[in-house]
Structure formats: structure tokens, C-alpha cells
XYZ file of C-alpha atoms in Angstrom:
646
model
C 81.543 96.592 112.874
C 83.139 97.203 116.276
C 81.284 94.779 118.906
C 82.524 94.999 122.781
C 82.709 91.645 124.108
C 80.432 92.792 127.535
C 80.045 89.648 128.773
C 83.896 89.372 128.760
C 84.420 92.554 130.612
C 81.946 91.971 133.486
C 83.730 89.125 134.178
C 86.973 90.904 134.858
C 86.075 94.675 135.528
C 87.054 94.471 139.239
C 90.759 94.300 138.561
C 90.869 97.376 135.581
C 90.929 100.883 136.812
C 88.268 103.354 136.003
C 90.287 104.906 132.962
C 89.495 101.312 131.113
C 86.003 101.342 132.016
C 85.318 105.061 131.057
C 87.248 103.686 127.945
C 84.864 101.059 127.277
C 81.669 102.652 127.982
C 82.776 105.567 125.013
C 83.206 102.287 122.600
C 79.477 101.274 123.715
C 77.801 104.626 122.863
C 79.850 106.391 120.536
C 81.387 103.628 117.967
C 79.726 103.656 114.541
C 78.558 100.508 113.130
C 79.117 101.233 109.468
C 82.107 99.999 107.448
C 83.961 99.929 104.378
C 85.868 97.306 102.796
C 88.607 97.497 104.615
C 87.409 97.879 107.910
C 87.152 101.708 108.959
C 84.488 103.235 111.057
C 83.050 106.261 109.471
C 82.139 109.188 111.717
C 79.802 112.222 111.123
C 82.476 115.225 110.005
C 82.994 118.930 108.621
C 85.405 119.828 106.737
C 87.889 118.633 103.398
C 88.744 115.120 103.124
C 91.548 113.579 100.703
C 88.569 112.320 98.575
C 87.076 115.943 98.571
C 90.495 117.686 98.543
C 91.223 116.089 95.299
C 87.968 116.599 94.068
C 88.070 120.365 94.469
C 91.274 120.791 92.413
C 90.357 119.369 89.202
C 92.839 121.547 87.285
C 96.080 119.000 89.407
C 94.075 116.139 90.267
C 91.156 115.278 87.781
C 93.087 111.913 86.844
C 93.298 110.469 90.514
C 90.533 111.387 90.961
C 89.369 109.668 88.558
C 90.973 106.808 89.615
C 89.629 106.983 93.223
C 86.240 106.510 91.881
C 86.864 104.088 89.068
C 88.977 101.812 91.577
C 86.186 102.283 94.212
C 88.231 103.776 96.781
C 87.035 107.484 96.474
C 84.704 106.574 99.348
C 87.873 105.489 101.805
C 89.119 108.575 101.160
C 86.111 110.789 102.097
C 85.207 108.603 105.299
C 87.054 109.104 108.448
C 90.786 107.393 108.875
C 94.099 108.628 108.847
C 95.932 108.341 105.690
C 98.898 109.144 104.184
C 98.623 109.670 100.736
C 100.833 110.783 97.783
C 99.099 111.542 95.422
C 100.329 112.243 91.485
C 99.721 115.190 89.587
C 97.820 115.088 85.792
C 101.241 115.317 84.405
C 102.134 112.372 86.364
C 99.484 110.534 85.263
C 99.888 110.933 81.755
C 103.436 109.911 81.636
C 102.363 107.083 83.943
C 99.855 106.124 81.395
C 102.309 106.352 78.783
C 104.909 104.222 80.225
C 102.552 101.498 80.200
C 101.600 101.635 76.452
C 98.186 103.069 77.457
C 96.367 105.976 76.561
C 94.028 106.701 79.915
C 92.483 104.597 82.711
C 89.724 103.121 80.652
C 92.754 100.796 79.061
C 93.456 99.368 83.147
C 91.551 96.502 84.499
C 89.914 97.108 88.079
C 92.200 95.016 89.879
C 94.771 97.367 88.362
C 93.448 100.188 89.033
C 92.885 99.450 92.623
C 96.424 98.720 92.876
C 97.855 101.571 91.872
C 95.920 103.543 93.983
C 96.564 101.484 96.960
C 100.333 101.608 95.887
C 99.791 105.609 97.187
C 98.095 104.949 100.023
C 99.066 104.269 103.625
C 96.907 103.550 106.201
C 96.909 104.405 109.853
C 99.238 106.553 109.610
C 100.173 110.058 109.266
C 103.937 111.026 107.572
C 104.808 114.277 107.516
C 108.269 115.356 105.850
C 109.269 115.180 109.677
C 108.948 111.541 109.728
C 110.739 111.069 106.218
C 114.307 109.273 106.932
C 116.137 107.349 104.895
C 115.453 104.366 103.285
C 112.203 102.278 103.455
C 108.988 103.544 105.418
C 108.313 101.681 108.270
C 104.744 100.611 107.380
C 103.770 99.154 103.748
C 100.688 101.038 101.574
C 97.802 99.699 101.307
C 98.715 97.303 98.431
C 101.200 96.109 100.485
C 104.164 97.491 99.351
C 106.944 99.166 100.910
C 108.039 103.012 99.930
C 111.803 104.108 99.852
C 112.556 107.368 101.018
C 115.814 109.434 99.902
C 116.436 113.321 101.654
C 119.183 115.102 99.981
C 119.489 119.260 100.012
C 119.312 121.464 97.015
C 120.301 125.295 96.894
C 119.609 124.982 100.493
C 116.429 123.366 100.661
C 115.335 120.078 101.304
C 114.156 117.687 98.949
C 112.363 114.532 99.134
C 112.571 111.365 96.590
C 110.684 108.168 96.549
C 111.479 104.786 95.004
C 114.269 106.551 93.389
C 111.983 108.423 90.953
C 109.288 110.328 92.352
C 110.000 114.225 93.688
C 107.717 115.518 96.620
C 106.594 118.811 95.122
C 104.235 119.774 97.354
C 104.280 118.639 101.096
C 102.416 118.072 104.727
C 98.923 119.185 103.012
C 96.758 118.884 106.142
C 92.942 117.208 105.727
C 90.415 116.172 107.834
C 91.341 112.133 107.213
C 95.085 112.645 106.561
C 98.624 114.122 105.185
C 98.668 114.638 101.281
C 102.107 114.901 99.812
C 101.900 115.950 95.832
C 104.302 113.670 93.858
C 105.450 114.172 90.025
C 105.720 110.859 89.027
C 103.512 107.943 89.395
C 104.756 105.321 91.772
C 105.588 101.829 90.335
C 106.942 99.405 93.124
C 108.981 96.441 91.951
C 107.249 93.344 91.075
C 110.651 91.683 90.997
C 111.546 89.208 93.799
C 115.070 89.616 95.385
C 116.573 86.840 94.009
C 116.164 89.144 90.356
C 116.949 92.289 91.446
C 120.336 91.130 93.202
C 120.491 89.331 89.749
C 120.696 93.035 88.283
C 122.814 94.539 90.638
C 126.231 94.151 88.804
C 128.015 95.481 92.487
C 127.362 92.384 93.617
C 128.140 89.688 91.090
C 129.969 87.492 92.465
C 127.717 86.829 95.662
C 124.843 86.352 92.836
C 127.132 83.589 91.358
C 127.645 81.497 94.487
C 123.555 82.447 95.513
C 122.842 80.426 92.167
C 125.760 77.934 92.468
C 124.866 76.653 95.847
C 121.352 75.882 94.871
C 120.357 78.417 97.565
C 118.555 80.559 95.404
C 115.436 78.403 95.027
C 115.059 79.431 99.174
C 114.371 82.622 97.975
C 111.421 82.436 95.539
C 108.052 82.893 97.669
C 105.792 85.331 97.693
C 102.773 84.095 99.496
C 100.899 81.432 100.598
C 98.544 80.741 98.316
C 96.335 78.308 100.341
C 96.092 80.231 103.186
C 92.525 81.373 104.409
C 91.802 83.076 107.546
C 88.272 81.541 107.396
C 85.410 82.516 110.068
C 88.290 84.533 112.129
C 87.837 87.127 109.470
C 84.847 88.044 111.771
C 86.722 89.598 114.428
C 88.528 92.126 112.190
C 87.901 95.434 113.190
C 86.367 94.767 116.705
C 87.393 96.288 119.795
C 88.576 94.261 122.494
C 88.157 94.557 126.219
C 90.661 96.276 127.106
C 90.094 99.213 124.149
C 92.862 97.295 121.531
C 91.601 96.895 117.631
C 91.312 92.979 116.670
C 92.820 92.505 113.217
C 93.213 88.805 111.473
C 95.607 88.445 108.885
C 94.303 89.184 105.370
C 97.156 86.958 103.825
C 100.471 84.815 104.678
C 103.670 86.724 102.904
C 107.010 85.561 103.078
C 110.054 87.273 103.194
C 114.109 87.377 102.963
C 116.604 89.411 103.948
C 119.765 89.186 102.360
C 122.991 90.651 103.633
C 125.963 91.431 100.657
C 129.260 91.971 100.038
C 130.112 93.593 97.189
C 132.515 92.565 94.738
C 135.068 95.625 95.863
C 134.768 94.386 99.129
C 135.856 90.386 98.196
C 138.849 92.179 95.995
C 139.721 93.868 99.009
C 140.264 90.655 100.888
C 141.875 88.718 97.787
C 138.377 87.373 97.054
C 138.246 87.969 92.908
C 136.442 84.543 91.348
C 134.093 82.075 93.138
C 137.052 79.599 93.542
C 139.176 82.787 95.567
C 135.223 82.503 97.432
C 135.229 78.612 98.156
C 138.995 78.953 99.787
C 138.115 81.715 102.018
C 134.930 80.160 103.191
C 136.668 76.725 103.298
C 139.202 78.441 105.942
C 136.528 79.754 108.542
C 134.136 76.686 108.421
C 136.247 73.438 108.133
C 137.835 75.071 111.525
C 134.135 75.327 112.711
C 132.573 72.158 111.197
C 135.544 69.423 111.034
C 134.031 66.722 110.587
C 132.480 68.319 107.356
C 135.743 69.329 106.052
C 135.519 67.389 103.079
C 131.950 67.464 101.705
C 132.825 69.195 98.025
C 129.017 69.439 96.825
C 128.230 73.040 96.829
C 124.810 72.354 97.270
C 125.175 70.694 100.538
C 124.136 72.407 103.485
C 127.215 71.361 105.291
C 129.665 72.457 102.475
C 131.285 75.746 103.722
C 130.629 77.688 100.844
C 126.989 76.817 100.853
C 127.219 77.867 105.069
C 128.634 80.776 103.967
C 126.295 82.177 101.467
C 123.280 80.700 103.562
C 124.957 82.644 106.823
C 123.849 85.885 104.511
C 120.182 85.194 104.109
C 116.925 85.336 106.534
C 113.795 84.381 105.991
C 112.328 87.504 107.061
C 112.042 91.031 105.233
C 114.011 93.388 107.798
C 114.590 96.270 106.270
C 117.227 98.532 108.314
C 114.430 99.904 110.488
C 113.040 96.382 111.970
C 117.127 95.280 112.202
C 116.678 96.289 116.136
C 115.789 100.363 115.656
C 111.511 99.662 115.314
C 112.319 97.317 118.603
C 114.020 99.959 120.618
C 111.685 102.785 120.027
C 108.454 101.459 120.756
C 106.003 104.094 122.165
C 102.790 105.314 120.555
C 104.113 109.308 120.365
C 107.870 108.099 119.963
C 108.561 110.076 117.059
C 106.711 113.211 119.165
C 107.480 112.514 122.961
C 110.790 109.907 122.897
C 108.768 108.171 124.919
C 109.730 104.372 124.306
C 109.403 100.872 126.388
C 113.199 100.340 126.180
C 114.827 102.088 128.726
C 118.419 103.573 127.415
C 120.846 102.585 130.316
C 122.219 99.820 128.542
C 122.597 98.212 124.448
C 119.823 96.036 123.305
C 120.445 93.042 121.189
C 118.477 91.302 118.574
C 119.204 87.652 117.487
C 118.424 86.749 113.940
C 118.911 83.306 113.112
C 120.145 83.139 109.206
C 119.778 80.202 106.896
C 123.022 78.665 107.792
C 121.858 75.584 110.439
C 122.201 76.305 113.970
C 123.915 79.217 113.719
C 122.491 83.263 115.043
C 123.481 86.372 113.831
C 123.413 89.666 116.797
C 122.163 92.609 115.965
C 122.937 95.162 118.695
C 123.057 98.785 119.590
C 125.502 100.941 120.946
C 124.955 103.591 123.449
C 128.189 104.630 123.985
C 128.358 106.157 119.773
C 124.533 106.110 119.707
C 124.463 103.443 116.948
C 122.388 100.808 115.919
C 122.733 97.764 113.810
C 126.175 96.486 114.699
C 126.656 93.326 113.587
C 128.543 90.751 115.713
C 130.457 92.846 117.931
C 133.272 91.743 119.115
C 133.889 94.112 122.476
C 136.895 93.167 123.378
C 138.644 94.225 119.570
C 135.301 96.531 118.231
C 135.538 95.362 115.352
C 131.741 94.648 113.867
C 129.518 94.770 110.844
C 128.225 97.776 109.977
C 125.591 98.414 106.579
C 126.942 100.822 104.005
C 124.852 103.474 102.704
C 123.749 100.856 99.902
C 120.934 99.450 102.079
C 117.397 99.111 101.930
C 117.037 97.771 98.375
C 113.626 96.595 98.255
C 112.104 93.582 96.117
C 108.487 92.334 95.950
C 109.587 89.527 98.453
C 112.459 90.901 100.275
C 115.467 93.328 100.600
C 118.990 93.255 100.465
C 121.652 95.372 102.607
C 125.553 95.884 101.404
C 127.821 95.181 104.690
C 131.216 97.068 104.965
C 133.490 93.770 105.517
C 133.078 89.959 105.349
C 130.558 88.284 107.419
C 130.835 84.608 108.842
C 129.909 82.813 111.663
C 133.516 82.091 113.170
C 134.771 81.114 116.671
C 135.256 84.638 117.451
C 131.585 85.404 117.083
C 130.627 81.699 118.455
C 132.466 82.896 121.855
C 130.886 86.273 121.723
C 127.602 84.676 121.908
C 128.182 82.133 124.274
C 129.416 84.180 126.648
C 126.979 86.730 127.134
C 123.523 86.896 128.679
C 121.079 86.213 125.874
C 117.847 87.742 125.592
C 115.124 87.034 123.038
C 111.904 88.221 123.027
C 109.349 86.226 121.553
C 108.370 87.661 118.892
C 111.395 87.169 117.261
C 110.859 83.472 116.982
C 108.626 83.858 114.241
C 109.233 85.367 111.013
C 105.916 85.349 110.067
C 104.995 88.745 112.519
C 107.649 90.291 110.373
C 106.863 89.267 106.816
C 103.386 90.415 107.436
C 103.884 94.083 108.806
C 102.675 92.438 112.596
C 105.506 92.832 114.551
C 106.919 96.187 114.682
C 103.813 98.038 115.692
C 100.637 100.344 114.364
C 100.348 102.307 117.104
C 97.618 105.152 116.033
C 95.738 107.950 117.459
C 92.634 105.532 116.244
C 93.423 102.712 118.626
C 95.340 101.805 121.065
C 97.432 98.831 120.216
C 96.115 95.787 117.756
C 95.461 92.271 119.147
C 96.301 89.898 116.613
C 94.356 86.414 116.146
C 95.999 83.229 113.956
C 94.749 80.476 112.168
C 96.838 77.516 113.854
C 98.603 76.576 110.447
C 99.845 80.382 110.257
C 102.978 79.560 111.592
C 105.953 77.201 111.075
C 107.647 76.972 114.661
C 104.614 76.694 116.878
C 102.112 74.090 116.641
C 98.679 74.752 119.049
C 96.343 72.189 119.910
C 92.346 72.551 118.875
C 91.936 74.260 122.215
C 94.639 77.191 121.979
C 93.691 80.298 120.690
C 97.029 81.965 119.447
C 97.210 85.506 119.676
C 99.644 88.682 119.835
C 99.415 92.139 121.145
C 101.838 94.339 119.550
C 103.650 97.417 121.626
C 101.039 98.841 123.515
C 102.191 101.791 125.966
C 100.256 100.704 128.643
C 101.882 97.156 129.042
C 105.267 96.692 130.774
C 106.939 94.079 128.293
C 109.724 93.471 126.859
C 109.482 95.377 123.663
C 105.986 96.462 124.480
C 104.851 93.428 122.475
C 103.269 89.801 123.855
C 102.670 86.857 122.392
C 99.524 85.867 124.273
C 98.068 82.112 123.960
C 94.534 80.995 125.255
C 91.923 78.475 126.143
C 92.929 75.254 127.666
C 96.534 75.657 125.875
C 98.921 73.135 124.767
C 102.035 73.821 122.235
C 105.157 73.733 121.338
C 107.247 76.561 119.804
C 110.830 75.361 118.355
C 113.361 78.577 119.442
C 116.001 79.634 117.984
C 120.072 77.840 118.076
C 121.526 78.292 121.277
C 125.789 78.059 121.275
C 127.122 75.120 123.208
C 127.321 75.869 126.708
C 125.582 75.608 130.037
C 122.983 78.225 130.567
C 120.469 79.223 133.043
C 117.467 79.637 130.994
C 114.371 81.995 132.478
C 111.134 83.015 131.158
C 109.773 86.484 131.144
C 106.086 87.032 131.939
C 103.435 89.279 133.023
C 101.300 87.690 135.944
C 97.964 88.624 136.601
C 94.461 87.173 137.515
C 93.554 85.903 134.079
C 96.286 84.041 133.265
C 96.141 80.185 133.682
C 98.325 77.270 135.269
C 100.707 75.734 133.131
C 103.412 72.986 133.089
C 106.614 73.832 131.315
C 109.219 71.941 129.747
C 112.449 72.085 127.891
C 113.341 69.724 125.446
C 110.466 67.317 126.478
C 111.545 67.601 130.380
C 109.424 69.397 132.713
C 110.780 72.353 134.777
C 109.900 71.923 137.978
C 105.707 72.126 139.750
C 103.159 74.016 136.982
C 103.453 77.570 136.857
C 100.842 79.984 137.824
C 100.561 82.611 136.042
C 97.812 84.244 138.558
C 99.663 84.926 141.187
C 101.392 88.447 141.465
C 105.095 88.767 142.864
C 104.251 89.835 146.503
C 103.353 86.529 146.859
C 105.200 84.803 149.831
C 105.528 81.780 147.350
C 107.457 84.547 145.715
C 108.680 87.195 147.980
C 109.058 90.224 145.615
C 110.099 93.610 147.639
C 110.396 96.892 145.139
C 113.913 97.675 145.560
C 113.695 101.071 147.893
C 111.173 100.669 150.100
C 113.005 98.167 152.626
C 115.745 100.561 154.261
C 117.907 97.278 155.480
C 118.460 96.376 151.489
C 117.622 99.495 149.599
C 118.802 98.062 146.014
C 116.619 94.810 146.318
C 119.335 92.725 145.941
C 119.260 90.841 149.396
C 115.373 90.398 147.877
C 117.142 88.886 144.374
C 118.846 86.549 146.430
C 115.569 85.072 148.602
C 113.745 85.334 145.070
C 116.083 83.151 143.205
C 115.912 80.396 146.130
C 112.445 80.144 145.026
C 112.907 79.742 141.093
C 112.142 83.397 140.419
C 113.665 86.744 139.598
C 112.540 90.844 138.868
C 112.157 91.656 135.155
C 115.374 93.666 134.390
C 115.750 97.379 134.421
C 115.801 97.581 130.828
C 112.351 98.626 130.084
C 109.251 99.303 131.566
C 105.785 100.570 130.782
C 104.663 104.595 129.442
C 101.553 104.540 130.361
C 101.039 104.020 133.713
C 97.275 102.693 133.532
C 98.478 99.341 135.386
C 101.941 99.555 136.398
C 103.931 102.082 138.587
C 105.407 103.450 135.533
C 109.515 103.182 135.328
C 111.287 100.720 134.970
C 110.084 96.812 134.962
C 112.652 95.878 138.110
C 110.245 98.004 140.236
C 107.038 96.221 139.399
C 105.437 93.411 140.430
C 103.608 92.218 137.922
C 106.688 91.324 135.815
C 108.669 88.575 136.534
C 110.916 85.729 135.580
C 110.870 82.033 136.525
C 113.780 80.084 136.569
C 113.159 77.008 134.223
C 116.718 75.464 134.790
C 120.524 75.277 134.374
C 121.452 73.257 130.669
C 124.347 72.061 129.361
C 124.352 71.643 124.999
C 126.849 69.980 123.437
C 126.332 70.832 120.024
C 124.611 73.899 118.646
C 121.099 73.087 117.784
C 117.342 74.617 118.219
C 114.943 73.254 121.325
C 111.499 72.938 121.512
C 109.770 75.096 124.713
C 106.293 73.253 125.224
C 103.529 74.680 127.784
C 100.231 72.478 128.572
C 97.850 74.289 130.537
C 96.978 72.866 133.527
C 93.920 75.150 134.265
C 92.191 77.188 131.493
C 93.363 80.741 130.881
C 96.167 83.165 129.119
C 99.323 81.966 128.883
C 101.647 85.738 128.288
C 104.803 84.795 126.688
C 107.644 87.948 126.451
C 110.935 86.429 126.487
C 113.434 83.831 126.928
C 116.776 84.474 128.460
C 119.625 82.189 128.183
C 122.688 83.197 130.558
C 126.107 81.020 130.875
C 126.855 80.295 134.636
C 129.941 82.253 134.478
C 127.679 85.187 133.784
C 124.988 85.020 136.802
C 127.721 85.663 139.420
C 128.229 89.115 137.636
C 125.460 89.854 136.171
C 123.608 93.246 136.110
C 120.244 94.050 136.982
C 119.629 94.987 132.915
């Protein structure tokens, strides 16, 4: 049921501008109140749905059909939604039957036969053959599985195959609820977790045998947690909030790996042939990096430098190529339609994994100047960087693994890269569970606006709220002007810690990036236990005299703003860079972020680390409210003096 918190809005409808309240007062009279088990709203319509599509066409589709109703989902796809389905032919479904030893769908259970027609389902979304690129979809089906896409051209004409097997025959078949692409084979998505299917992936042997040597194999068995339970927050799915966003809640806690490979012609190619040619080539990058651990021999030691190696190659999150740093640069509702994203193009964006290898971070950048994406470690000064091979996306039930085009370690080179250079993370990226559970990179819809995202407190590993924090996330919404278009977005009377990622030694100013406004709170900060400097308060806007923003252009004497920088950084604050900046213009100026002032950054400090290591960022609220969290920046002294305004 969708439910308006009204109570909520009078409270705060002075500072929203009449778009939001016309907005709000359509959700009052014209939202339905029935729903299906999975959330939709149905709406009085005319016209052929996917259910009723189907149904009309017994002589291609009698046996999904069939299995719509037997699985229970026939009503889904007659009520309104958008949908992308794909949707097997009889023939299909008699080989599919086949293949399994079976002889119809009477010889499936119903969990089974909901599955497989979830596993041609996706929801909220609408893919035509426009969309298709390849390698894996960016948003999972409604069983929860991801769908790979190949394009190749045939006699001229181009053809579409999924998961390797399954032809597109007929395509971008219109319906009232959706897009219906006819398939000729049935899908069946691995069951296999990544840890077996690199096991059957003879290309890459040899990495397999130093996975399973150095014990780091077992990091790469789970699925899901099986104890988690969303509990009474399961309420608030499928409400409408406020400010016209969707509430969803978790339905389950996934986990995910990434793995990134070499393949065994790539170790020959480097005199790399057995796993003791391995341990001597890993031995030379990381006893130079890790001395004093020179001479641990155990394998199975996290110190040992073929076990740093190997563990320098896995993630604990599912990033297919897409959500490498492409899903992060592109995010705008209509992107695919308008190229209308929150990243603004005038300079690379970077995305810092951190791998399984202790305090260590991999970079994941763009690069305007060849209009690339997912370099890996660049090196500027030589070029020389990672790049995936066309082997990539290979999907497992728990994670997916990428071939790489040359060695990758975490050596002095790359060390010096990153500790040299203005880092900037946003804060999403601290947590891999947004990833692993199809959160972070976005459902932007027609339908909705954005989705605000509500936690248990246990759902996460790095952040640990108090009783009285509510932890919450917006995903890219066009109207914000954030980072990425996404904001992690804590409330109540808040206290917690989150645990970042490794920083490189170094001394670094470190900033936070945040959106003030007049329901935010008043917190205290600190870093590593320390507090950084008075509370914060979030309420109070950058034309503040305790702030002194001026929009660069509209004082003639310093035209650029950066007379204004200067006065802004006396008092512990700074403009959001000129990197990105809001599309839809419903609260901000529109443009970029540096113009606005209701984006800023506060100083927390200047840091010196000795050691690479992670650090523990800790807000208590001082007075009740939001506390918006968008980014941290880390930037080495020798940077600020010539820094950009990006």
C-alpha cells in the first residue's frame, strides 16, 4: 500500500517548491491501495498486457503461459508495472523440459516453477534491443539473477544472445506493462558459485591453483545470509515518501565477489609457467613492499606475498564491468535517452575498490581524453594500466570474474600513484553490501522517482548505528546535487561509526562532502576517535557569514570565486567541486555543484599515517535530525597548493 507520511510533510512544506507539493497531493488522490506480492500498485487500464499478450497466442506461448498461472505470477503480469520479459517459445519449453528429465510442468515443484519464471522477468525496467550491450544487464530478474548479453552481426543483421545460449527471435514487442523479447531457448542461470566456475575455466588454471593453495578460496563461498530478517521494516516497502521517492527494505542479505584473472597465456608471457614461477614473481613485488614479512613461507598467511597477491585479485563485491565506475558516471533517470547524467565530463572520475589484500586499494578510473573506462591503476606519467579483455563478465551465482590484459599487483609504483593524488570516495562505496544487493547503482523508473532505502542495523559490516539511528540511502535521484546522485542519509538522534577504506601513508587534508539544509541535525565529528573541531551543523546553508559562500560570477572584483575559496577555507569550509551537479533543477540552480550553495565541504583536518591502514569516521548527533553523508576526500598537502576546482 502506498501511505504519505502527511504529518511529515506539514512539518517541512515551507521549504519545498510547489512542483513537490503538486507531487504529493497526486500520491494522496490518485495512488491505488491494492497490491500484489511483490509490491506493485495496480491501476485501472485498456489495452494488452504481457499476461494477456501471452494468453492470446496460444499457438507460441500456451506453455508460459501455463507457467504464469501455475507459478502464480500470471496476475503480475496483467496488473500495471513495467517489465521486461523474455519469454520462451513452446519449442523452448519442451526442450527445456527435456533437459531436466521431465516431461511437462506438472513434474516442477512451485518453488520451481516460480523461479523459472522469475529467471525471465525483470522488473522496473524496460530493455529494448537499444539498451542491449555487452555483457551482463545492469539490473538482476526477478529471481535475482543476472542476464548476459552478447550482440554479434549476421548476413548484415543484428543478432542478440543471452547466457550464451538463448537467440532473441523476436524483439521490442510493445505492451501496456512492458517490452517482450521472444527467446528460443529456456533460460537456466548458473547455480554454481565462482569459486566452481573459475574451477572449470581451464584458461585460467593456474590462478585456480594458487586460489585453492592459499586457503583463499574458502573467502569465496557465500551466498546469503541466512539469518537475516528485515522484520517490522518490511512495512514500509512500497510506500511513498515525502518527497515523492519509493521506500523499499531489503528482501534478503547477498554476498558477492569479484575476481580479477590472469590467464595462464598471460603468466607464460611473463615467465610465469608453474605456481613456484608464481611464488617468485609475487615474492619480488611484495617482500620490496612488506619487508619485514619477507620471510613468512606459509601460503596461507595473509602476509605471505603469494597469498597478497592472489587476495590483491578478489573483492567482496559482485561488480560486473558496468558497476566497475561506468553505472557511477552515468547516473540520470533518461541517461540512456537524454545523456543527461550527475557527473559532469570535464575531468576523469575514479573509483577506489579496496581488494582482499589488507590495507591495500585498487583505482578504477576513466579516461576522457580516449573516452575509456575501467583503467586499472594508471600510471600517468608511463600510461601504462590494466585494462579487461573481452573475456569479462563471467557470471556465477555469487559473483563474477574478469580476465585482465597484464599482471596486477599492488607495487610502489601504484602505492605513489595513489598517494599522490586527490582522493575522492563517495560513500557508498564503503559498503559492499549496496552492491551485492542490486542497491547501489540505481532503479531509476518512469514509476518513481528515486528509491529510499531503510536497513536493519546488523545489515552491514563497516557501520555500526546506535538504537536511535535510523540508517538509510537514497540512490541517484536527478533532482539531488550529489556526488554520484546517491546519499547515504542517517537519522534520529544519530551516533555511529563507519570503518573507511585504507588510506596510503601520507599527510592528507581530509574533507567531507554534504548537502546542508533545514532538516539536517548538529553533529560532532571525529577521526580516529579525535574530534574535528566545534559540532557541525548541517542546517545552515553556505551564504552563511559563519561560512561566506559567493557563487563564483556574480562578484565582478573575483569573478572565478577563488578570492571566495580562500576566505572559505579560513573558516574550515570549501564549494563542492565542479565535477557534478544536479539535472533536475527542482532545488538547485542546476549546473554544476561549485555554483550552489547547498553543497559544501568541511574541512575535518590535516593527517599524517604512517602505515597503511583503515580509520574509523564516527558522527554523534548533537541535536536530532539527518545526518547526509556523500563523500570523503583525502588530498596530500603537496596537492592543495595546485589543486583544481574538480
Amino acid at each position: 500500500m502506498y501511505r504519505v507520511p502527511f504529518i511529515v510533510v506539514q512539518d517541512r512544506i515551507k521549504s519545498y517548491p510547489i512542483k513537490v507539493l503538486s507531487f504529493l497531493l497526486v500520491c494522496l488522490f490518485t495512488f491505488s491501495c491494492d497490491s500484489d506480492d511483490v509490491g506493485d500498485t495496480y491501476y485501472t487500464f485498456t489495452g494488452e498486457t504481457i499476461g494477456e499478450y501471452v494468453s492470446n497466442r496460444p499457438e507460441i506461448y500456451s506453455e508460459f503461459t501455463q507457467l504464469l498461472e501455475k507459478s502464480k505470477v500470471m496476475g503480475l503480469m496483467k496488473a500495471y508495472g513495467e517489465y521486461t520479459c523474455f519469454i520462451p517459445d513452446n519449442e523452448a519449453m519442451y526442450d527445456f523440459y527435456q533437459s531436466k528429465g521431465k516431461n511437462s510442468l506438472e513434474d516442477f515443484t512451485d518453488e520451481e516453477l516460480k523461479k523459472i519464471a522469475y529467471d525471465h522477468i525483470i522488473k522496473g525496467f524496460l530493455y529494448e534491443s537499444v539498451n542491449f550491450v555487452d555483457g551482463l544487464l545492469p539490473n538482476v530478474t526477478m529471481s535475482g539473477s543476472y542476464l548476459s548479453m552478447s550482440t554479434s552481426t549476421q548476413d548484415g543483421k543484428l543478432t542478440y544472445e543471452i547466457n550464451s545460449s538463448s537467440s532473441i527471435t523476436s524483439k521490442d514487442i510493445e505492451v501496456h506493462n512492458g517490452i517482450i523479447h521472444r527467446i528460443d531457448k529456456t533460460f537456466m542461470p548458473t547455480e554454481s558459485t565462482l569459486v566452481e566456475v573459475l574451477a572449470n575455466d581451464p584458461k585460467f588454471s593456474l590462478f585456480t591453483e594458487a586460489l585453492n593453495e592459499t586457503g583463499l578460496i574458502e573467502k569465496l563461498v557465500l551466498i546469503r545470509d541466512e539469518n537475516y530478517d528485515p522484520g517490522s521494516l518490511m512495512e514500509m516497502d512500497g510506500d511513498i515518501n515525502w518527497i515523492g521517492s519509493i521506500i523499499r527494505v531489503p528482501k534478503e542479505r547477498r554476498y558477492g565477489f569479484t575476481a580479477f584473472v590472469e590467464s595462464n597465456e598471460t603468466y607464460a608471457a611473463n615467465n610465469i609457467n608453474n605456481l613456484d614461477d608464481l611464488k617468485k614473481f609475487a615474492s619480488d613485488v611484495y617482500d620490496k613492499m612488506y619487508p619485514d614479512d619477507a620471510n613468512i613461507t606459509d601460503i596461507t598467511d595473509e602476509k605471505n606475498s603469494l597469498n597478497r597477491f592472489i587476495a590483491y585479485h578478489l573483492v567482496n563485491k559482485k561488480l560486473p564491468k558496468r558497476l566497475l565506475i561506468e553505472a557511477y558516471d552515468n547516473t540520470g533517470r533518461d541517461y540512456q535517452s537524454t545523456g543527461e547524467s550527475h557527473s559532469i565530463k570535464t575531468t576523469d572520475m575514479c573509483e577506489y575498490i579496496e581488494p582482499m589484500c589488507p590495507n591495500t586499494l585498487i583505482e578504477v578510473r576513466t579516461w576522457r581524453f580516449n573516452n575509456e573506462y575501467n583503467l586499472i591503476n594508471m600510471i600517468e606519467e608511463t600510461g601504462n594500466a590494466i585494462r579487461l579483455t573481452d573475456d569479462f563478465d563471467n557470471d556465477a551465482v555469487n559473483g563474477v570474474y574478469h580476465e585482465i590484459d597484464n599482471i596486477l599487483v599492488y607495487s610502489g609504483d601504484v602505492e605513489r600513484m595513489l598517494s599522490s593524488k586527490r582522493l575522492r570516495m563517495d560513500a557508498a562505496s564503503f559498503f559492499p553490501e549496496f552492491t551485492n544487493n542490486n542497491i547501489r547503482i540505481g532503479h531509476a523508473s518512469p514509476n518513481y522517482i528515486s528509491q529510499q532505502w531503510f536497513f536493519t542495523r546488523d545489515y552491514f559490516d563497516r557501520v555500526k548505528p546506535s538504537k536511535t539511528t535510523t540508517f538509510g540511502y537514497y540512490d541517484p535521484d536527478d533532482r539531488f546535487c550529489d556526488y554520484q546522485g546517491d546519499e547515504v542519509l542517517l537519522e534520529g538522534l544519530y551516533d555511529f561509526e563507519i570503518i573507511t577504506p585504507p588510506v596510503p601513508p601520507g599527510t592528507y587534508e581530509i574533507r567531507f562532502g554534504y548537502v546542508p539544509n533545514g532538516n539536517r541535525g548538529v553533529a560532532q565529528l571525529f577521526w580516529d576517535g579525535i574530534p574535528t573541531g566545534i559540532p557541525l551543523d548541517l542546517t545552515i546553508l553556505a551564504n552563511n557569514p559563519q561560512i561566506g559562500y559567493v557563487r563564483p560570477g556574480t562578484d565582478a572584483r573575483d569573478p572565478e570565486g577563488f578570492e571566495n575559496d580562500k576566505a572559505m577555507r579560513n573558516r574550515g569550509y570549501m564549494k563542492a567541486p565542479a565535477c557534478f551537479g544536479t539535472i533536475d533543477p527542482v532545488w538547485f540552480n542546476g549546473g554544476a555543484a561549485r555554483g550552489e550553495e547547498g553543497a559544501l565541504r568541511r574541512i575535518l583536518g590535516i593527517y599524517t599515517f604512517q602505515e597503511a591502514t583503515n580509520h574509523t569516521f564516527t558522527v554523534t548527533g548533537v541535536k536530532t535530525g539527518q545526518f547526509m553523508f556523500d563523500y570523503l576526500e583525502f588530498v596530500p598537502l603537496e596537492v592543495i597548493e595546485f589543486e583544481d576546482i574538480y
